[in-house]
Coordinates of N, CA, C and O in Angstrom, one line a residue:
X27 N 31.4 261.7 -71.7 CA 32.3 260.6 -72.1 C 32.3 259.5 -71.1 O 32.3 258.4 -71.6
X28 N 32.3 259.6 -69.8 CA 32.6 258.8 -68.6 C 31.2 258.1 -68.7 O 31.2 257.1 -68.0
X29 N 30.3 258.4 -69.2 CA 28.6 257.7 -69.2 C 28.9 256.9 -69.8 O 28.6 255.8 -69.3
X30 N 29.8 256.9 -71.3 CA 29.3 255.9 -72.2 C 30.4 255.0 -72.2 O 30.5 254.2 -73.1
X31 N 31.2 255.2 -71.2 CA 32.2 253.8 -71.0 C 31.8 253.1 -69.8 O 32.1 252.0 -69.4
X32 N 31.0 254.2 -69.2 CA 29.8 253.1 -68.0 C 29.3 252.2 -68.6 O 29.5 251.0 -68.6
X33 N 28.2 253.1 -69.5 CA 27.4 251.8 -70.2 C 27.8 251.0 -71.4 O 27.0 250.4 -72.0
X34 N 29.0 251.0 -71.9 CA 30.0 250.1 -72.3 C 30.4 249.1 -71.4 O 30.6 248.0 -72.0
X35 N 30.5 249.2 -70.2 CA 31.1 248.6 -69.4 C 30.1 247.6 -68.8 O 30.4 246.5 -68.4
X36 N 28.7 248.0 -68.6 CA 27.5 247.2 -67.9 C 27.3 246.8 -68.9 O 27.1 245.6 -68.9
X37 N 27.2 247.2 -70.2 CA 27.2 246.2 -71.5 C 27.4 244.8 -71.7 O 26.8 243.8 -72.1
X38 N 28.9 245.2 -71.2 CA 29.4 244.0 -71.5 C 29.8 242.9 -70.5 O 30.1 241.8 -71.0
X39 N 29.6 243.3 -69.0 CA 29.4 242.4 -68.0 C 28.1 241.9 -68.0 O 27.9 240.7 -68.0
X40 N 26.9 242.9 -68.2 CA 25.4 241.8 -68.4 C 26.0 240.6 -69.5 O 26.0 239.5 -69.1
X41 N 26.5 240.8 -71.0 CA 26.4 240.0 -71.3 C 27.3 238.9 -71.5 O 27.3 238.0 -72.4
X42 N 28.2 239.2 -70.3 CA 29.2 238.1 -70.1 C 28.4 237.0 -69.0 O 28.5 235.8 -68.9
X43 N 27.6 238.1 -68.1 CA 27.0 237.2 -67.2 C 25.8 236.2 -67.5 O 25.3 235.3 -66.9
X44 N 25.4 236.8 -69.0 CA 24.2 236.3 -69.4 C 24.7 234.9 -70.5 O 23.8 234.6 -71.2
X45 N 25.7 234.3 -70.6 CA 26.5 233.8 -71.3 C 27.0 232.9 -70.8 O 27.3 231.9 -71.4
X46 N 27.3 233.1 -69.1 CA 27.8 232.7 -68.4 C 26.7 230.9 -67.8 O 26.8 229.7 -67.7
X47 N 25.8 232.1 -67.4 CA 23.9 231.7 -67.3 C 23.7 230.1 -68.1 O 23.5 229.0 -67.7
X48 N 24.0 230.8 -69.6 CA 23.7 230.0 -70.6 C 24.6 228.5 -70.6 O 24.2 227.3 -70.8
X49 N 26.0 229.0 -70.2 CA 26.6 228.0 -70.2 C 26.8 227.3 -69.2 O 27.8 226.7 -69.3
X50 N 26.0 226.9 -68.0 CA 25.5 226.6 -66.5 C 24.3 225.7 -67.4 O 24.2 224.5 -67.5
X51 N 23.4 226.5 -68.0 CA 22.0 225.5 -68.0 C 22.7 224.6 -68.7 O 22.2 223.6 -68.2
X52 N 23.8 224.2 -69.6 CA 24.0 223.5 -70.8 C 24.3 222.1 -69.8 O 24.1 220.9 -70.1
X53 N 24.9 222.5 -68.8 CA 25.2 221.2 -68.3 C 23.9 220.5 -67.2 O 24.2 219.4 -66.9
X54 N 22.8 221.0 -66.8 CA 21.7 221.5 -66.3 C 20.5 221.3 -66.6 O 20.3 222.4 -67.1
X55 N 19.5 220.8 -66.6 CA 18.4 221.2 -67.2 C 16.9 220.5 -66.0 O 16.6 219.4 -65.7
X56 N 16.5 221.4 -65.9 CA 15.4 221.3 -64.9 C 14.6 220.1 -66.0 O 14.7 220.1 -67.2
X57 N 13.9 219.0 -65.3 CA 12.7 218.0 -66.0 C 11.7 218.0 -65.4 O 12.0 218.3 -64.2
X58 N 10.4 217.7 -65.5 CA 8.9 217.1 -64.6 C 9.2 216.1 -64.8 O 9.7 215.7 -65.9
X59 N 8.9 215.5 -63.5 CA 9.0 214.4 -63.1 C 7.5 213.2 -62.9 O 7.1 213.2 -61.7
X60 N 7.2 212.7 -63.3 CA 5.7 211.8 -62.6 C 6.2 210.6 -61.9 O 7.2 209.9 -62.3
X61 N 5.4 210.3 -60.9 CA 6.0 209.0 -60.2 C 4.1 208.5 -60.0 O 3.2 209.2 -59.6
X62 N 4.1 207.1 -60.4 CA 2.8 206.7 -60.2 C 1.4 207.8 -60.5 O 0.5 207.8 -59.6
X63 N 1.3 208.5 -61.5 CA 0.3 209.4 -61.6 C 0.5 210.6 -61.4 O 0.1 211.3 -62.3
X64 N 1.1 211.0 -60.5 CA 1.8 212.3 -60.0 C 2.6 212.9 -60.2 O 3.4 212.0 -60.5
X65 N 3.4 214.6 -60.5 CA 3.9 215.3 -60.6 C 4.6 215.6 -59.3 O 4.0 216.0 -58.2
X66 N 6.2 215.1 -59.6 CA 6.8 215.3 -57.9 C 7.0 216.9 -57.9 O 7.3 217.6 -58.8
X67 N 6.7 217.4 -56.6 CA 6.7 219.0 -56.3 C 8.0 219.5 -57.0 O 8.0 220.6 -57.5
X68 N 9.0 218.6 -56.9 CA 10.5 219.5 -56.9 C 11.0 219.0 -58.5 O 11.9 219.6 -59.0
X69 N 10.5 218.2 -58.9 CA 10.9 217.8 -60.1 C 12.3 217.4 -60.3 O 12.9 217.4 -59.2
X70 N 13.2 216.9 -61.3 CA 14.5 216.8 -61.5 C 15.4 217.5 -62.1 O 15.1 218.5 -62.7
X71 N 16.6 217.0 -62.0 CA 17.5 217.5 -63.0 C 18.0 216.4 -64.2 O 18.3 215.2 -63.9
X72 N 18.1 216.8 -65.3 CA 19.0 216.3 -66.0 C 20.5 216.9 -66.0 O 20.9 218.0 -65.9
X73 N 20.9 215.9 -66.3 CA 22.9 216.4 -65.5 C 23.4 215.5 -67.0 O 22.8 214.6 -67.6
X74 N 24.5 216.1 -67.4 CA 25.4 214.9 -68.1 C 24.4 213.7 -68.6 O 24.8 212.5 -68.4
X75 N 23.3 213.9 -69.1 CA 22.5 212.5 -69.6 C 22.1 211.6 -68.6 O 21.8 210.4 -68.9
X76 N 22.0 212.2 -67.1 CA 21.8 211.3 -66.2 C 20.3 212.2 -65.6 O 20.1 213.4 -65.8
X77 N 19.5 211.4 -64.9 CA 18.1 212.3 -64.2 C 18.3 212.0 -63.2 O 18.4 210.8 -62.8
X78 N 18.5 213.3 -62.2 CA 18.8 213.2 -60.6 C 17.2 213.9 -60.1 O 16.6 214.9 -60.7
X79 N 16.7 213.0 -58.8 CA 15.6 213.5 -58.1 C 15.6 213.6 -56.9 O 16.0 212.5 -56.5
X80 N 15.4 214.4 -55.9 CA 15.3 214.3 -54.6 C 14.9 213.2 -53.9 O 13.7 212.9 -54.2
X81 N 15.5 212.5 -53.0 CA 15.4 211.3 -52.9 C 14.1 211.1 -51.6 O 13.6 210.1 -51.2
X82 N 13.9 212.4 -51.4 CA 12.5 212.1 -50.6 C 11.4 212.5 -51.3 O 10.5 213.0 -50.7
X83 N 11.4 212.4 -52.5 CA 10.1 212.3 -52.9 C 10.0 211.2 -53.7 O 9.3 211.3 -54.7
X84 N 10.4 210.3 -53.3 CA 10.5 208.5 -53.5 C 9.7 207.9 -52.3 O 9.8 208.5 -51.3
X85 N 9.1 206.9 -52.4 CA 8.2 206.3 -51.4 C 8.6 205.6 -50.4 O 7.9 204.6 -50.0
X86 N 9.7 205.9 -49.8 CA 10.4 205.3 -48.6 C 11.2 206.2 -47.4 O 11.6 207.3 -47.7
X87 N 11.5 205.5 -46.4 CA 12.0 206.3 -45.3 C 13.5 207.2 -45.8 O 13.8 206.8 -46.9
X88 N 14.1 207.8 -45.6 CA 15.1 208.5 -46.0 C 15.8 209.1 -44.7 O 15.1 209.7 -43.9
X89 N 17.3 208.8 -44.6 CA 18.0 208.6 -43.5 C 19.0 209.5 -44.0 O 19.3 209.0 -45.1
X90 N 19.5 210.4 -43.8 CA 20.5 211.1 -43.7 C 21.8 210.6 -42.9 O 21.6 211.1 -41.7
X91 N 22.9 210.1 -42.9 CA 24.0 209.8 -41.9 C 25.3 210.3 -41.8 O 26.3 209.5 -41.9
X92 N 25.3 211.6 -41.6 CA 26.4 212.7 -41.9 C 27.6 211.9 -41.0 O 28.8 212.2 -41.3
X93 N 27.5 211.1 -40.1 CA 28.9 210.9 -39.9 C 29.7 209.6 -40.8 O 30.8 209.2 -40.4
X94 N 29.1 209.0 -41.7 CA 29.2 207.8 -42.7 C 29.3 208.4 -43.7 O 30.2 208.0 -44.5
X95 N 28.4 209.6 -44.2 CA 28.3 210.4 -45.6 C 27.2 209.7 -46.0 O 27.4 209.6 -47.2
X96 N 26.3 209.2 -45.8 CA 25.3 207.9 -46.4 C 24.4 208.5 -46.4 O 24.3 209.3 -45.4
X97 N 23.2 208.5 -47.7 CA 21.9 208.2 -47.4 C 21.5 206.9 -47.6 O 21.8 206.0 -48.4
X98 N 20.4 207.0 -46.3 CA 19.9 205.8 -46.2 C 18.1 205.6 -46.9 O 17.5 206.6 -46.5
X99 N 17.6 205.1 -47.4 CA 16.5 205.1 -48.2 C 16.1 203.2 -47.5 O 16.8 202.2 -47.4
X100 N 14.9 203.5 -47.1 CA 14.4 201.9 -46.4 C 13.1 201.8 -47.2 O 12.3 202.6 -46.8
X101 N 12.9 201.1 -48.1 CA 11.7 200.8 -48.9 C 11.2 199.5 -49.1 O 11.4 198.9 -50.1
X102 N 10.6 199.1 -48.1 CA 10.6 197.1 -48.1 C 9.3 196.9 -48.9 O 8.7 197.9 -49.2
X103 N 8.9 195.8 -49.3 CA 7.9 195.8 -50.4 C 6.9 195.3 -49.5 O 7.1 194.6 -48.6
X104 N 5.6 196.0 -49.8 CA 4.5 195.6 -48.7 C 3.0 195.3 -49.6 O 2.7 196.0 -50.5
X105 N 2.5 194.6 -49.1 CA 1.3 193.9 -49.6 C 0.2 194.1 -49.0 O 0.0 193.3 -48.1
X106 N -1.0 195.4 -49.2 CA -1.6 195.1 -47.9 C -3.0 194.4 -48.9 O -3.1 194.4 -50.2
X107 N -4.0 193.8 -48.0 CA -4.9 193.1 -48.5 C -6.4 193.9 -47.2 O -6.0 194.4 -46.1
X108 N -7.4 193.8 -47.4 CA -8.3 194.5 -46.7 C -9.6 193.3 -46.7 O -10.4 192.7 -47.5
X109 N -9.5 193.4 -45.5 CA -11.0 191.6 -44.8 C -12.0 192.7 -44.5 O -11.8 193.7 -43.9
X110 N -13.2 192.3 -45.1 CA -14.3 192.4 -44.1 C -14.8 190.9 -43.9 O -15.4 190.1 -44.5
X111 N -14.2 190.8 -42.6 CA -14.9 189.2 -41.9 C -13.5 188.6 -42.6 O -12.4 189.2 -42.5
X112 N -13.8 187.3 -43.3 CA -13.0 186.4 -44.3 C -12.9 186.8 -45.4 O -12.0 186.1 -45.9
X113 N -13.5 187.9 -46.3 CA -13.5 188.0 -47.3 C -13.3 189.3 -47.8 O -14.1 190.1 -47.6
X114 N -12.0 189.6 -48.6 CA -11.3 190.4 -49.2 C -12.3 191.4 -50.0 O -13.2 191.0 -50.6
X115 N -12.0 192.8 -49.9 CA -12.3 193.9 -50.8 C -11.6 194.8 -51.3 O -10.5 194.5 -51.0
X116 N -11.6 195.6 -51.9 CA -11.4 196.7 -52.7 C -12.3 197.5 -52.8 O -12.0 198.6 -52.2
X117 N -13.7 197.5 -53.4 CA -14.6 199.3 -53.4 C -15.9 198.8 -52.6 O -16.2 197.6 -52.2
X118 N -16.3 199.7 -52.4 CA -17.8 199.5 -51.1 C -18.2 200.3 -51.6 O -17.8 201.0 -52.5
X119 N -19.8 200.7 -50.8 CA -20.8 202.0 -50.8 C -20.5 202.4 -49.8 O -20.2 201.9 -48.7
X120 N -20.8 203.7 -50.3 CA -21.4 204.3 -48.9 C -21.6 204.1 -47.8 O -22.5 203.3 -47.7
X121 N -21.0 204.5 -46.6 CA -22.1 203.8 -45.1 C -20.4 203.4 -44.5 O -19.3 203.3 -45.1
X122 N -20.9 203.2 -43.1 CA -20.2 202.1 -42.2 C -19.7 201.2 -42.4 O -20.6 200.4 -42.8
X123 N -18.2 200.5 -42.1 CA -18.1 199.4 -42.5 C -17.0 198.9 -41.9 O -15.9 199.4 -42.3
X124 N -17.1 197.8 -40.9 CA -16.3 196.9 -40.2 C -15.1 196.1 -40.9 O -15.1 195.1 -41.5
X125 N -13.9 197.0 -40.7 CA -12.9 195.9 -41.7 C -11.4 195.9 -41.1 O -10.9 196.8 -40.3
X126 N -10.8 194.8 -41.6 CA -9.3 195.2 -40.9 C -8.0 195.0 -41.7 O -8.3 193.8 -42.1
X127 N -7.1 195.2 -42.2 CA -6.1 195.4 -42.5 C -4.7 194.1 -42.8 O -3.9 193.7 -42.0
X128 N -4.8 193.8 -43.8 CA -3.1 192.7 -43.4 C -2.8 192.9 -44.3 O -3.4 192.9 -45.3
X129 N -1.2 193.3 -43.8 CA -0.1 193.9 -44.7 C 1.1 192.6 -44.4 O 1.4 192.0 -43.3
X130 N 1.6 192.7 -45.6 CA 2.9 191.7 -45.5 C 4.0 192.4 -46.3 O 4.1 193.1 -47.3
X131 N 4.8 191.9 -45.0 CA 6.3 193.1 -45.1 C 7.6 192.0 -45.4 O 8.0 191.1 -44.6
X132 N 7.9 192.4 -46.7 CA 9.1 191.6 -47.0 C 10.7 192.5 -47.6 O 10.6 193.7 -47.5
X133 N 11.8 192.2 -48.0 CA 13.2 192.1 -47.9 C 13.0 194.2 -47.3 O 13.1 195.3 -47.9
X134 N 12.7 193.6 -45.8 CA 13.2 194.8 -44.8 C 14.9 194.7 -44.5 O 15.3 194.0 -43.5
X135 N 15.7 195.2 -45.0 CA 16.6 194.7 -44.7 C 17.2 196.0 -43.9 O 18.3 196.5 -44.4
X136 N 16.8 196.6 -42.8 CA 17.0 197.9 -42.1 C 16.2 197.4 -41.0 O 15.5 196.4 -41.2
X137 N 16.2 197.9 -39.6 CA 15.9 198.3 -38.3 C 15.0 199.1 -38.4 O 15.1 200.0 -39.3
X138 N 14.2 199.0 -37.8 CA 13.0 200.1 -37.7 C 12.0 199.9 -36.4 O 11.7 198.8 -35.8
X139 N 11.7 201.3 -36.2 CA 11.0 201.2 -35.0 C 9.9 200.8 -34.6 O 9.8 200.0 -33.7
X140 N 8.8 201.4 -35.2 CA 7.2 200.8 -35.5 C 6.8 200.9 -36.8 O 7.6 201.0 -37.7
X141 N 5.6 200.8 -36.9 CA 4.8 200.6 -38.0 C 3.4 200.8 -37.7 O 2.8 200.4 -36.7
X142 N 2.6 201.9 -39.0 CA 1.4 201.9 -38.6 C 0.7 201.6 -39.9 O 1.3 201.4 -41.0
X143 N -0.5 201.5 -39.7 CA -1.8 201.7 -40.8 C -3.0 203.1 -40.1 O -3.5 203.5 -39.0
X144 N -2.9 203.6 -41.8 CA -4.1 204.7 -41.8 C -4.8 205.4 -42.9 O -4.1 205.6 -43.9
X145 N -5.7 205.6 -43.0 CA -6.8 205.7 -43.9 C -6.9 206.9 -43.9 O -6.8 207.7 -42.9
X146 N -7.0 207.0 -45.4 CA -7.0 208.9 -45.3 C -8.3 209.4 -46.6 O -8.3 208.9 -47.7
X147 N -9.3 210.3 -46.2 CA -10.6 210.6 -47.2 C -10.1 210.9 -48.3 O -8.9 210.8 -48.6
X148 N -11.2 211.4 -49.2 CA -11.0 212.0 -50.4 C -10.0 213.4 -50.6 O -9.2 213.8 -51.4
X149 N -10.6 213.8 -49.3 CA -10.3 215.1 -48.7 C -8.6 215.3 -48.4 O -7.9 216.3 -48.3
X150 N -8.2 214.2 -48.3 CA -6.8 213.9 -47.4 C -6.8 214.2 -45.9 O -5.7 214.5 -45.5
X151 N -7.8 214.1 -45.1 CA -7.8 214.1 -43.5 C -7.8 212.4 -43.0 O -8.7 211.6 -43.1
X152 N -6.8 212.2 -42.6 CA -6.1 211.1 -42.3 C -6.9 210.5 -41.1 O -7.6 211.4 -40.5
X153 N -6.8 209.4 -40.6 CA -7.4 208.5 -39.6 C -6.5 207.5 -39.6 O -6.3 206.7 -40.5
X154 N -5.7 207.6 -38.0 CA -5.0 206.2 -37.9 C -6.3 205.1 -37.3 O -7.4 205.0 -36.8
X155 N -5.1 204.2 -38.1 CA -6.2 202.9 -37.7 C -5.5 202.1 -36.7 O -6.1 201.7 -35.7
X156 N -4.3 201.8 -36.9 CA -3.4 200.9 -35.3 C -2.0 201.1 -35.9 O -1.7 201.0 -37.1
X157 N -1.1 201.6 -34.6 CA 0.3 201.4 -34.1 C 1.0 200.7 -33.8 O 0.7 200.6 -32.6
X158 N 1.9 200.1 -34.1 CA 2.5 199.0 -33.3 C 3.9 199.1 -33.2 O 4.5 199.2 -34.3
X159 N 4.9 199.0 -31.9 CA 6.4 199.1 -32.0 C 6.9 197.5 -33.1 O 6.1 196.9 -33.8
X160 N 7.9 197.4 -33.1 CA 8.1 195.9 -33.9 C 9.4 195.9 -33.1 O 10.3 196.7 -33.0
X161 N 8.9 194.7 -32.5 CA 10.2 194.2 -31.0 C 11.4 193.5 -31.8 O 12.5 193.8 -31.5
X162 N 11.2 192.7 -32.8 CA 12.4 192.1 -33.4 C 12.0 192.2 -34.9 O 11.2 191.6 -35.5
X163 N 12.9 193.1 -35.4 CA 13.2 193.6 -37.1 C 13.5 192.1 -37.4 O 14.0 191.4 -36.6
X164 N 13.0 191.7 -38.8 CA 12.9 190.7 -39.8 C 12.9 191.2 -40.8 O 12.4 192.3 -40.8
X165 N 13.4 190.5 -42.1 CA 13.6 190.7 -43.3 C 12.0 190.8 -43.8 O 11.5 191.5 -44.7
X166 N 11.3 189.8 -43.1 CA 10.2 189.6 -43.5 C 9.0 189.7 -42.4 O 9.5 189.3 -41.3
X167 N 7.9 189.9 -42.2 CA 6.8 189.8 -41.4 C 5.8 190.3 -41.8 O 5.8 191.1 -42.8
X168 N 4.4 189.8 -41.1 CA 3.3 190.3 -41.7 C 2.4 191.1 -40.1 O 2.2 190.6 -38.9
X169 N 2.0 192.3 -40.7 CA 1.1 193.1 -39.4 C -0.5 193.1 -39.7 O -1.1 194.0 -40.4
X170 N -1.0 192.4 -39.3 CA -2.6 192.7 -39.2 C -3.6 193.4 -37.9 O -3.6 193.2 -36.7
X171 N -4.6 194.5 -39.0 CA -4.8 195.6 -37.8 C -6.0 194.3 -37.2 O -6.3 193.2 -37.7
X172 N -6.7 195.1 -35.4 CA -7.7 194.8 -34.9 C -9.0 195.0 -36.2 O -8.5 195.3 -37.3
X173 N -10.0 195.0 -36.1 CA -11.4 195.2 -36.3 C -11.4 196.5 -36.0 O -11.1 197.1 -35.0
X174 N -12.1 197.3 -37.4 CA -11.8 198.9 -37.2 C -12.9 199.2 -38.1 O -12.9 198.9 -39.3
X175 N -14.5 200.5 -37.1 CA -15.1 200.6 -38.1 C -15.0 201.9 -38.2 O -14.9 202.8 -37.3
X176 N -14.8 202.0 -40.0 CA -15.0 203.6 -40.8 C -16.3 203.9 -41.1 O -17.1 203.1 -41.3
X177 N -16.5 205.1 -41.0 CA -17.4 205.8 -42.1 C -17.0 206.4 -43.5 O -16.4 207.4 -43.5
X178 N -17.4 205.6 -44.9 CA -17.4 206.1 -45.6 C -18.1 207.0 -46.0 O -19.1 206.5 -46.6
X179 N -18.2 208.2 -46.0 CA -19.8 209.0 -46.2 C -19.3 209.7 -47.4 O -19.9 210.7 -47.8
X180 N -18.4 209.3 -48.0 CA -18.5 210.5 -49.4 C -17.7 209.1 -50.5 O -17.0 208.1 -50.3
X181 N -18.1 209.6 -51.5 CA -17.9 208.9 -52.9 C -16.5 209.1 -53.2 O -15.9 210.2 -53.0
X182 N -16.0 208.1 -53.5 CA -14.7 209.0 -53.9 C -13.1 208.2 -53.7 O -13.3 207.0 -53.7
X183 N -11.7 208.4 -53.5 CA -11.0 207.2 -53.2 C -10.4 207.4 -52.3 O -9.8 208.5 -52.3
X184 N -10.2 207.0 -51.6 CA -9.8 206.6 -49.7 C -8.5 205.5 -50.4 O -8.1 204.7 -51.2
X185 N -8.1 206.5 -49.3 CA -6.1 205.7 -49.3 C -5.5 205.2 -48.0 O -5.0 205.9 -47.2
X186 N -5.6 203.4 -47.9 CA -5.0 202.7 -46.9 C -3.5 203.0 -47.0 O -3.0 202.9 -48.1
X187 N -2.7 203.5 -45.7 CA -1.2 204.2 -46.5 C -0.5 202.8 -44.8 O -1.0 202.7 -43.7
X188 N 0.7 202.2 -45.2 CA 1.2 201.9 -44.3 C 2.8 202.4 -44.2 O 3.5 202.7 -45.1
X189 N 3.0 202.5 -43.2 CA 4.1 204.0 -42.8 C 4.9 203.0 -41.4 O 4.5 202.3 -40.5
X190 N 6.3 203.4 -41.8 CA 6.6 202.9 -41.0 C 8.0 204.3 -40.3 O 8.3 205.2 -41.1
X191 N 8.6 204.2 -38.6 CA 9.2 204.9 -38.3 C 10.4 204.2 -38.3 O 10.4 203.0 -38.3
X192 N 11.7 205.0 -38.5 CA 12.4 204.3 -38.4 C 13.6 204.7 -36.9 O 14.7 204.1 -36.6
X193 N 13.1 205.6 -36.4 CA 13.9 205.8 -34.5 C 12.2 206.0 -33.9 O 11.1 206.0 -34.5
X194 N 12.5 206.2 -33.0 CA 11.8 206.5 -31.7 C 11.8 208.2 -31.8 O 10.8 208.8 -31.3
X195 N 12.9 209.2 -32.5 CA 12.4 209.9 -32.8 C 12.2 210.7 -34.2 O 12.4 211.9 -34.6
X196 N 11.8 209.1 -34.9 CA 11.7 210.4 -36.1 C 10.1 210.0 -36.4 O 9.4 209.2 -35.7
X197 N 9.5 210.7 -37.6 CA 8.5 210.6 -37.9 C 7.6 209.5 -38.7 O 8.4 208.9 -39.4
X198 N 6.8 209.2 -38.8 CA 6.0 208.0 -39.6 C 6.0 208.5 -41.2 O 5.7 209.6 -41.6
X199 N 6.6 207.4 -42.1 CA 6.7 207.5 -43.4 C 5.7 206.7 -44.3 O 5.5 205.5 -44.0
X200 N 4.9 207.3 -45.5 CA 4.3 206.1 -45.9 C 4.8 205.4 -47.6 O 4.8 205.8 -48.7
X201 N 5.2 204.2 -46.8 CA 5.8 203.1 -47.8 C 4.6 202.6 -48.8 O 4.6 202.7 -50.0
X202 N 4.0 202.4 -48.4 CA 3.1 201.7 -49.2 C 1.5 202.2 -49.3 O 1.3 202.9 -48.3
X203 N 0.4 202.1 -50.1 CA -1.2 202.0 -50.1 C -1.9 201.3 -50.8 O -1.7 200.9 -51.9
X204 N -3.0 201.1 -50.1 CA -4.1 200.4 -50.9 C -5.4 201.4 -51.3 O -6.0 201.8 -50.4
X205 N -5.6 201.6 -52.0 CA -6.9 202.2 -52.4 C -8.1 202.0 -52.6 O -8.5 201.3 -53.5
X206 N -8.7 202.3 -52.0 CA -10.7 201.9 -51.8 C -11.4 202.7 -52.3 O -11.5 203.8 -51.7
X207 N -12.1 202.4 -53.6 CA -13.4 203.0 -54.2 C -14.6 203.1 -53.8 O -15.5 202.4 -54.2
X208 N -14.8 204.1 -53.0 CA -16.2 204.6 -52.8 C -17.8 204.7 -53.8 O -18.2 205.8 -54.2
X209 N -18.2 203.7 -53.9 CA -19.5 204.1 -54.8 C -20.3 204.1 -54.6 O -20.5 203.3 -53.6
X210 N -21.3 205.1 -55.2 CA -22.8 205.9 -55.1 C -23.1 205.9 -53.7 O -24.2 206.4 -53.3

């Protein structure tokens, strides 16, 4: 007799808890997410008719400020354009090739510490190309790298990424890229 008021009893908590469950997802609902081509790792939530995403898997610096309660998100719009010599590209062949970098950085409206450019293979093995601190933050400025030669040796698309830090000690973020087509 004591058995079957056990499992009377697990009966009825599984399906209180299973109910419970149900009524959690209702307010809940996991989504995929794409941002620019891509599937963000963590995906969202749908809440109340609203879509919430992890705010670092958005394309800008992300600042945590637990004694304000703030996140801080710094995303300035950047333009980069790619010289060989005077004259602008986008895809190349194969081989070696002498080129340099100008990016234009506008409504920065945050402090930040440096700024880099770097080129990363098909592969994703990254190559910086130049660092620079930035002595006086502006809403606006433009950074152009030295003369910088790559080897392209594989087909395929190569990602100019410009990344900026935002202390001395945090890490390099990338805000922005340009994309270069590798052919035959």
């Amino acid at each position: 007799m004591k058995w079957k008021k056990l499992m009377a009893c697990t009966l009825v908590l599984s399906l209180m808890g299973g109910s419970s469950l149900l009524f959690a997802d209702s307010f809940k609902e996991h989504v995929r997410v794409w941002m620019n081509g891509q599937e963000l790792k963590d995906g969202g939530y749908l809440i109340e008719g609203k879509t919430y995403i992890p705010v670092r898997d958005i394309n800008g610096a992300v600042h945590w400020d637990k004694d304000s309660g703030k996140v801080i998100i710094i995303q300035p719009n950047v333009h980069i354009f790619l010289f060989k010599g005077n004259t602008v590209f986008g895809n190349v062949n194969r081989g070696k090739l002498k080129f340099n970098v100008f990016s234009q950085i506008d409504t920065l409206n945050d402090n930040i510490h440096s700024v880099k450019v770097a080129i990363s293979d098909p592969a994703g093995k990254v190559t910086d190309i130049q660092t620079q601190e930035v002595k006086n933050s502006k809403d606006n400025f433009w950074f152009r790298t030295d003369d910088f030669t790559y080897d392209f040796n594989t087909v395929g698309k190569y990602s100019v990424g410009f990344y900026i830090k935002t202390s001395a000690e945090s890490s390099f973020v990338k805000v922005a890229e340009k994309v270069i087509t590798v052919l035959n």
